[in-house]
Amino acid sequence: DAGVTQSPTHLIKTRGQQVTLRCSPKSGHDTVSWYQQALGQGPQFIFQYYEEEERQRGNFPDRFSGHQFPNYSSELNVNALLLGDSALYLCASSYPSIIGGSGELFFGEGSRLTVL
Amino acid sequence: GIQVEQSPPDLILQEGANSTLRCNFSDSVNNLQWFHQNPWGQLINLFYIPSGTKQNGRLSATTVATERYSLLYISSSQTTDSGVYFCAVDRPGNTPLVFGKGTRLSVIA
């Protein structure tokens, strides 16, 4: 049973460029959430996708956008990169909890983005 | 939004020692998870424990939802237990998982 997979694992970009990160959820999961983790901090919620739509969004600018495909995989796009976007980007999958909330989340290994 | 506080922020243990990590949260929660982040950055699920007590080998966790805290116990610590331990919660309804700042554990031989 494949877990959550992310690509690429590492990448380096320069300010102003755009980046796309990819995520395949754990088998049987239909909900994908993206988190940003700066060095020394806990993960911060970016947004969540369910049924190919953005269902929730954290406090991130519109430069951060995403997409979910019919097979439940997802992409995170960041435009006009800033130095402060350097971070570990984590994807998590789950299936919606019957009683609401995130359900148990399972995380991928992350994509480490460095912006120069 | 809900606040999650973890203590202590840093902990250094001798191999074989026991430890208790604490997570306090500011409101009622629907879900509580403990994670271990390894040196390569991956978040490993330890417990999904909105209430009650669970055990998995040398690790156990207890959540007292009515008093808004959870405890993670590590017994007979090993060097491989080193890393950052995160507590994360969400509230009833469609709310995202909110993380604490973590406890950085270093186990020395």
mmCIF file of C-alpha atoms in Angstrom:
data_model
loop_
_atom_site.group_PDB
_atom_site.id
_atom_site.type_symbol
_atom_site.label_atom_id
_atom_site.label_comp_id
_atom_site.label_asym_id
_atom_site.label_seq_id
_atom_site.Cartn_x
_atom_site.Cartn_y
_atom_site.Cartn_z
ATOM 1 C CA ASP A 1 0.000 0.000 0.000
ATOM 2 C CA ALA A 2 1.745 3.142 -1.237
ATOM 3 C CA GLY A 3 1.739 6.025 1.159
ATOM 4 C CA VAL A 4 1.634 9.699 0.232
ATOM 5 C CA THR A 5 4.226 10.501 -2.422
ATOM 6 C CA GLN A 6 5.565 13.932 -3.325
ATOM 7 C CA SER A 7 7.806 15.264 -6.064
ATOM 8 C CA PRO A 8 10.296 16.715 -6.452
ATOM 9 C CA THR A 9 12.074 16.128 -3.140
ATOM 10 C CA HIS A 10 14.385 19.101 -3.500
ATOM 11 C CA LEU A 11 14.445 22.083 -5.816
ATOM 12 C CA ILE A 12 16.134 25.446 -6.120
ATOM 13 C CA LYS A 13 14.506 28.479 -7.737
ATOM 14 C CA THR A 14 15.276 32.166 -7.997
ATOM 15 C CA ARG A 15 13.105 35.063 -6.920
ATOM 16 C CA GLY A 16 10.238 35.781 -9.286
ATOM 17 C CA GLN A 17 10.092 32.288 -10.723
ATOM 18 C CA GLN A 18 7.173 29.910 -10.451
ATOM 19 C CA VAL A 19 7.146 26.393 -9.004
ATOM 20 C CA THR A 20 4.822 23.396 -9.162
ATOM 21 C CA LEU A 21 4.874 20.667 -6.539
ATOM 22 C CA ARG A 22 3.034 17.378 -6.916
ATOM 23 C CA CYS A 23 1.373 14.960 -4.539
ATOM 24 C CA SER A 24 -0.262 11.550 -4.846
ATOM 25 C CA PRO A 25 -2.456 10.620 -1.895
ATOM 26 C CA LYS A 26 -2.470 7.398 0.053
ATOM 27 C CA SER A 27 -4.600 4.695 -1.542
ATOM 28 C CA GLY A 28 -8.265 5.148 -0.625
ATOM 29 C CA HIS A 29 -7.910 8.794 0.372
ATOM 30 C CA ASP A 30 -9.756 11.525 -1.501
ATOM 31 C CA THR A 31 -8.756 14.659 0.407
ATOM 32 C CA VAL A 32 -5.409 16.413 0.018
ATOM 33 C CA SER A 33 -4.042 19.164 2.262
ATOM 34 C CA TRP A 34 -0.904 21.226 1.760
ATOM 35 C CA TYR A 35 1.263 22.648 4.526
ATOM 36 C CA GLN A 36 4.288 24.936 4.576
ATOM 37 C CA GLN A 37 6.938 24.375 7.224
ATOM 38 C CA ALA A 38 9.592 27.034 7.727
ATOM 39 C CA LEU A 39 12.800 26.108 9.498
ATOM 40 C CA GLY A 40 12.236 25.573 13.216
ATOM 41 C CA GLN A 41 8.466 26.013 13.000
ATOM 42 C CA GLY A 42 5.442 23.771 12.951
ATOM 43 C CA PRO A 43 3.627 23.162 9.659
ATOM 44 C CA GLN A 44 1.207 25.906 8.590
ATOM 45 C CA PHE A 45 -1.957 25.044 6.663
ATOM 46 C CA ILE A 46 -2.104 26.369 3.100
ATOM 47 C CA PHE A 47 -5.271 24.800 1.651
ATOM 48 C CA GLN A 48 -7.245 21.606 1.289
ATOM 49 C CA TYR A 49 -8.777 20.005 -1.795
ATOM 50 C CA TYR A 50 -11.736 17.662 -1.928
ATOM 51 C CA GLU A 51 -13.707 16.620 -5.003
ATOM 52 C CA GLU A 52 -11.403 18.760 -7.151
ATOM 53 C CA GLU A 53 -12.314 21.937 -5.318
ATOM 54 C CA GLU A 54 -10.538 24.069 -2.742
ATOM 55 C CA ARG A 55 -12.527 23.463 0.421
ATOM 56 C CA GLN A 56 -10.544 25.423 2.989
ATOM 57 C CA ARG A 57 -7.728 27.933 2.820
ATOM 58 C CA GLY A 58 -5.254 29.212 5.371
ATOM 59 C CA ASN A 59 -3.704 32.654 5.571
ATOM 60 C CA PHE A 60 -1.641 32.514 2.390
ATOM 61 C CA PRO A 61 -1.649 34.992 -0.526
ATOM 62 C CA ASP A 62 -3.166 34.284 -3.928
ATOM 63 C CA ARG A 63 0.331 33.518 -5.257
ATOM 64 C CA PHE A 64 -0.321 30.094 -3.744
ATOM 65 C CA SER A 65 -2.784 28.107 -5.803
ATOM 66 C CA GLY A 66 -3.602 24.478 -6.267
ATOM 67 C CA HIS A 67 -5.445 21.873 -8.178
ATOM 68 C CA GLN A 68 -6.838 18.416 -7.599
ATOM 69 C CA PHE A 69 -7.261 15.917 -10.417
ATOM 70 C CA PRO A 70 -9.967 13.255 -10.849
ATOM 71 C CA ASN A 71 -7.556 10.597 -9.530
ATOM 72 C CA TYR A 72 -7.261 12.698 -6.302
ATOM 73 C CA SER A 73 -3.644 13.694 -6.920
ATOM 74 C CA SER A 74 -2.858 17.347 -6.395
ATOM 75 C CA GLU A 75 -0.522 20.162 -7.356
ATOM 76 C CA LEU A 76 0.622 23.199 -5.446
ATOM 77 C CA ASN A 77 1.692 26.200 -7.523
ATOM 78 C CA VAL A 78 3.542 29.202 -6.192
ATOM 79 C CA ASN A 79 4.012 32.233 -8.443
ATOM 80 C CA ALA A 80 6.406 35.179 -8.138
ATOM 81 C CA LEU A 81 8.589 33.376 -5.626
ATOM 82 C CA LEU A 82 9.989 35.327 -2.683
ATOM 83 C CA LEU A 83 12.958 34.473 -0.507
ATOM 84 C CA GLY A 84 10.492 33.864 2.326
ATOM 85 C CA ASP A 85 8.853 31.050 0.370
ATOM 86 C CA SER A 86 11.870 28.870 1.108
ATOM 87 C CA ALA A 87 10.465 26.029 3.192
ATOM 88 C CA LEU A 88 9.508 22.386 3.348
ATOM 89 C CA TYR A 89 6.165 21.862 1.611
ATOM 90 C CA LEU A 90 4.216 18.937 2.973
ATOM 91 C CA CYS A 91 1.283 17.175 1.424
ATOM 92 C CA ALA A 92 -1.135 15.172 3.543
ATOM 93 C CA SER A 93 -4.026 12.957 2.566
ATOM 94 C CA SER A 94 -7.063 11.766 4.435
ATOM 95 C CA TYR A 95 -10.666 10.806 3.929
ATOM 96 C CA PRO A 96 -13.202 13.097 5.513
ATOM 97 C CA SER A 97 -14.093 12.304 9.073
ATOM 98 C CA ILE A 98 -17.709 11.213 9.435
ATOM 99 C CA ILE A 99 -18.150 13.676 12.283
ATOM 100 C CA GLY A 100 -16.267 16.514 10.627
ATOM 101 C CA GLY A 101 -12.737 17.787 10.851
ATOM 102 C CA SER A 102 -9.719 16.587 8.946
ATOM 103 C CA GLY A 103 -9.854 12.861 9.648
ATOM 104 C CA GLU A 104 -6.532 11.196 10.378
ATOM 105 C CA LEU A 105 -3.846 12.813 8.214
ATOM 106 C CA PHE A 106 -0.916 10.984 6.627
ATOM 107 C CA PHE A 107 2.012 13.024 5.315
ATOM 108 C CA GLY A 108 4.453 12.622 2.469
ATOM 109 C CA GLU A 109 8.182 13.202 2.785
ATOM 110 C CA GLY A 110 7.889 16.762 1.578
ATOM 111 C CA SER A 111 9.400 18.959 -1.109
ATOM 112 C CA ARG A 112 12.180 21.206 0.122
ATOM 113 C CA LEU A 113 12.144 24.486 -1.807
ATOM 114 C CA THR A 114 15.033 26.917 -1.712
ATOM 115 C CA VAL A 115 14.551 30.362 -3.252
ATOM 116 C CA LEU A 116 17.728 32.306 -4.050
ATOM 117 C CA GLY B 1 -8.382 30.174 15.975
ATOM 118 C CA ILE B 2 -7.413 27.380 18.290
ATOM 119 C CA GLN B 3 -4.062 27.661 20.067
ATOM 120 C CA VAL B 4 -1.783 24.661 20.602
ATOM 121 C CA GLU B 5 1.068 24.860 23.085
ATOM 122 C CA GLN B 6 3.685 22.167 23.522
ATOM 123 C CA SER B 7 6.141 21.759 26.346
ATOM 124 C CA PRO B 8 8.988 21.546 26.875
ATOM 125 C CA PRO B 9 10.333 23.142 23.683
ATOM 126 C CA ASP B 10 13.603 21.232 23.988
ATOM 127 C CA LEU B 11 14.524 18.070 25.849
ATOM 128 C CA ILE B 12 17.815 16.213 26.152
ATOM 129 C CA LEU B 13 17.759 12.668 27.507
ATOM 130 C CA GLN B 14 20.237 9.972 28.231
ATOM 131 C CA GLU B 15 19.507 6.752 26.386
ATOM 132 C CA GLY B 16 17.206 4.568 28.479
ATOM 133 C CA ALA B 17 15.485 7.450 30.249
ATOM 134 C CA ASN B 18 11.744 8.085 30.217
ATOM 135 C CA SER B 19 10.040 11.340 29.242
ATOM 136 C CA THR B 20 6.655 13.029 29.078
ATOM 137 C CA LEU B 21 5.724 15.591 26.438
ATOM 138 C CA ARG B 22 2.695 17.795 26.929
ATOM 139 C CA CYS B 23 0.224 19.416 24.527
ATOM 140 C CA ASN B 24 -2.325 21.992 25.720
ATOM 141 C CA PHE B 25 -5.072 23.296 23.468
ATOM 142 C CA SER B 26 -7.358 26.245 23.896
ATOM 143 C CA ASP B 27 -10.725 24.889 22.744
ATOM 144 C CA SER B 28 -12.669 21.687 22.253
ATOM 145 C CA VAL B 29 -11.225 19.468 19.552
ATOM 146 C CA ASN B 30 -12.489 16.854 17.164
ATOM 147 C CA ASN B 31 -9.178 15.238 16.349
ATOM 148 C CA LEU B 32 -5.752 15.123 17.982
ATOM 149 C CA GLN B 33 -2.682 13.562 16.443
ATOM 150 C CA TRP B 34 0.904 13.129 17.589
ATOM 151 C CA PHE B 35 3.672 13.050 14.995
ATOM 152 C CA HIS B 36 7.404 12.439 15.028
ATOM 153 C CA GLN B 37 9.359 14.408 12.447
ATOM 154 C CA ASN B 38 12.548 12.600 11.528
ATOM 155 C CA PRO B 39 15.786 14.376 10.532
ATOM 156 C CA TRP B 40 14.796 14.119 6.853
ATOM 157 C CA GLY B 41 11.586 16.020 7.483
ATOM 158 C CA GLN B 42 8.971 13.321 7.196
ATOM 159 C CA LEU B 43 6.103 13.419 9.664
ATOM 160 C CA ILE B 44 5.469 9.971 11.034
ATOM 161 C CA ASN B 45 2.057 9.256 12.572
ATOM 162 C CA LEU B 46 2.343 8.150 16.180
ATOM 163 C CA PHE B 47 -1.188 8.376 17.529
ATOM 164 C CA TYR B 48 -4.633 9.459 16.443
ATOM 165 C CA ILE B 49 -6.094 10.104 19.868
ATOM 166 C CA PRO B 50 -8.957 12.605 20.324
ATOM 167 C CA SER B 51 -9.601 11.049 23.736
ATOM 168 C CA GLY B 52 -8.495 8.186 25.950
ATOM 169 C CA THR B 53 -5.235 6.270 26.119
ATOM 170 C CA LYS B 54 -3.341 4.310 23.500
ATOM 171 C CA GLN B 55 -0.085 2.417 23.564
ATOM 172 C CA ASN B 56 2.297 1.371 20.830
ATOM 173 C CA GLY B 57 5.438 -0.339 22.063
ATOM 174 C CA ARG B 58 7.522 2.067 24.129
ATOM 175 C CA LEU B 59 5.215 4.964 23.322
ATOM 176 C CA SER B 60 1.862 5.764 24.815
ATOM 177 C CA ALA B 61 -0.448 8.753 24.726
ATOM 178 C CA THR B 62 -3.311 10.043 26.810
ATOM 179 C CA THR B 63 -5.759 12.770 25.862
ATOM 180 C CA VAL B 64 -8.074 14.338 28.434
ATOM 181 C CA ALA B 65 -10.370 16.296 26.157
ATOM 182 C CA THR B 66 -12.422 17.846 28.959
ATOM 183 C CA GLU B 67 -9.268 19.393 30.429
ATOM 184 C CA ARG B 68 -7.797 20.238 27.009
ATOM 185 C CA TYR B 69 -4.479 18.469 27.141
ATOM 186 C CA SER B 70 -2.667 15.437 25.817
ATOM 187 C CA LEU B 71 0.476 13.683 27.007
ATOM 188 C CA LEU B 72 2.956 11.599 25.043
ATOM 189 C CA TYR B 73 5.064 9.175 27.069
ATOM 190 C CA ILE B 74 8.322 7.759 25.768
ATOM 191 C CA SER B 75 9.856 4.983 27.837
ATOM 192 C CA SER B 76 13.368 3.550 27.610
ATOM 193 C CA SER B 77 14.334 6.168 25.040
ATOM 194 C CA GLN B 78 16.660 5.292 22.182
ATOM 195 C CA THR B 79 18.818 7.501 19.973
ATOM 196 C CA THR B 80 16.421 6.820 17.107
ATOM 197 C CA ASP B 81 13.708 8.610 19.099
ATOM 198 C CA SER B 82 15.516 11.907 18.460
ATOM 199 C CA GLY B 83 13.681 14.465 16.378
ATOM 200 C CA VAL B 84 10.779 16.843 16.772
ATOM 201 C CA TYR B 85 7.458 15.732 18.201
ATOM 202 C CA PHE B 86 4.371 17.622 17.093
ATOM 203 C CA CYS B 87 0.882 17.690 18.468
ATOM 204 C CA ALA B 88 -1.865 18.775 16.059
ATOM 205 C CA VAL B 89 -5.590 19.308 16.576
ATOM 206 C CA ASP B 90 -8.669 20.273 14.648
ATOM 207 C CA ARG B 91 -12.056 21.558 15.748
ATOM 208 C CA PRO B 92 -15.499 20.154 14.972
ATOM 209 C CA GLY B 93 -16.658 21.000 11.454
ATOM 210 C CA ASN B 94 -14.479 21.284 8.392
ATOM 211 C CA THR B 95 -11.424 22.802 10.021
ATOM 212 C CA PRO B 96 -7.786 22.151 9.189
ATOM 213 C CA LEU B 97 -5.292 20.465 11.477
ATOM 214 C CA VAL B 98 -3.408 23.080 13.524
ATOM 215 C CA PHE B 99 0.082 22.248 14.767
ATOM 216 C CA GLY B 100 1.960 23.245 17.874
ATOM 217 C CA LYS B 101 5.563 24.424 17.635
ATOM 218 C CA GLY B 102 6.886 21.022 18.635
ATOM 219 C CA THR B 103 9.214 19.528 21.209
ATOM 220 C CA ARG B 104 12.754 18.887 19.993
ATOM 221 C CA LEU B 105 14.052 15.705 21.626
ATOM 222 C CA SER B 106 17.690 14.700 21.618
ATOM 223 C CA VAL B 107 18.581 11.277 22.998
ATOM 224 C CA ILE B 108 22.275 10.803 23.639
ATOM 225 C CA ALA B 109 24.083 7.494 24.044
#
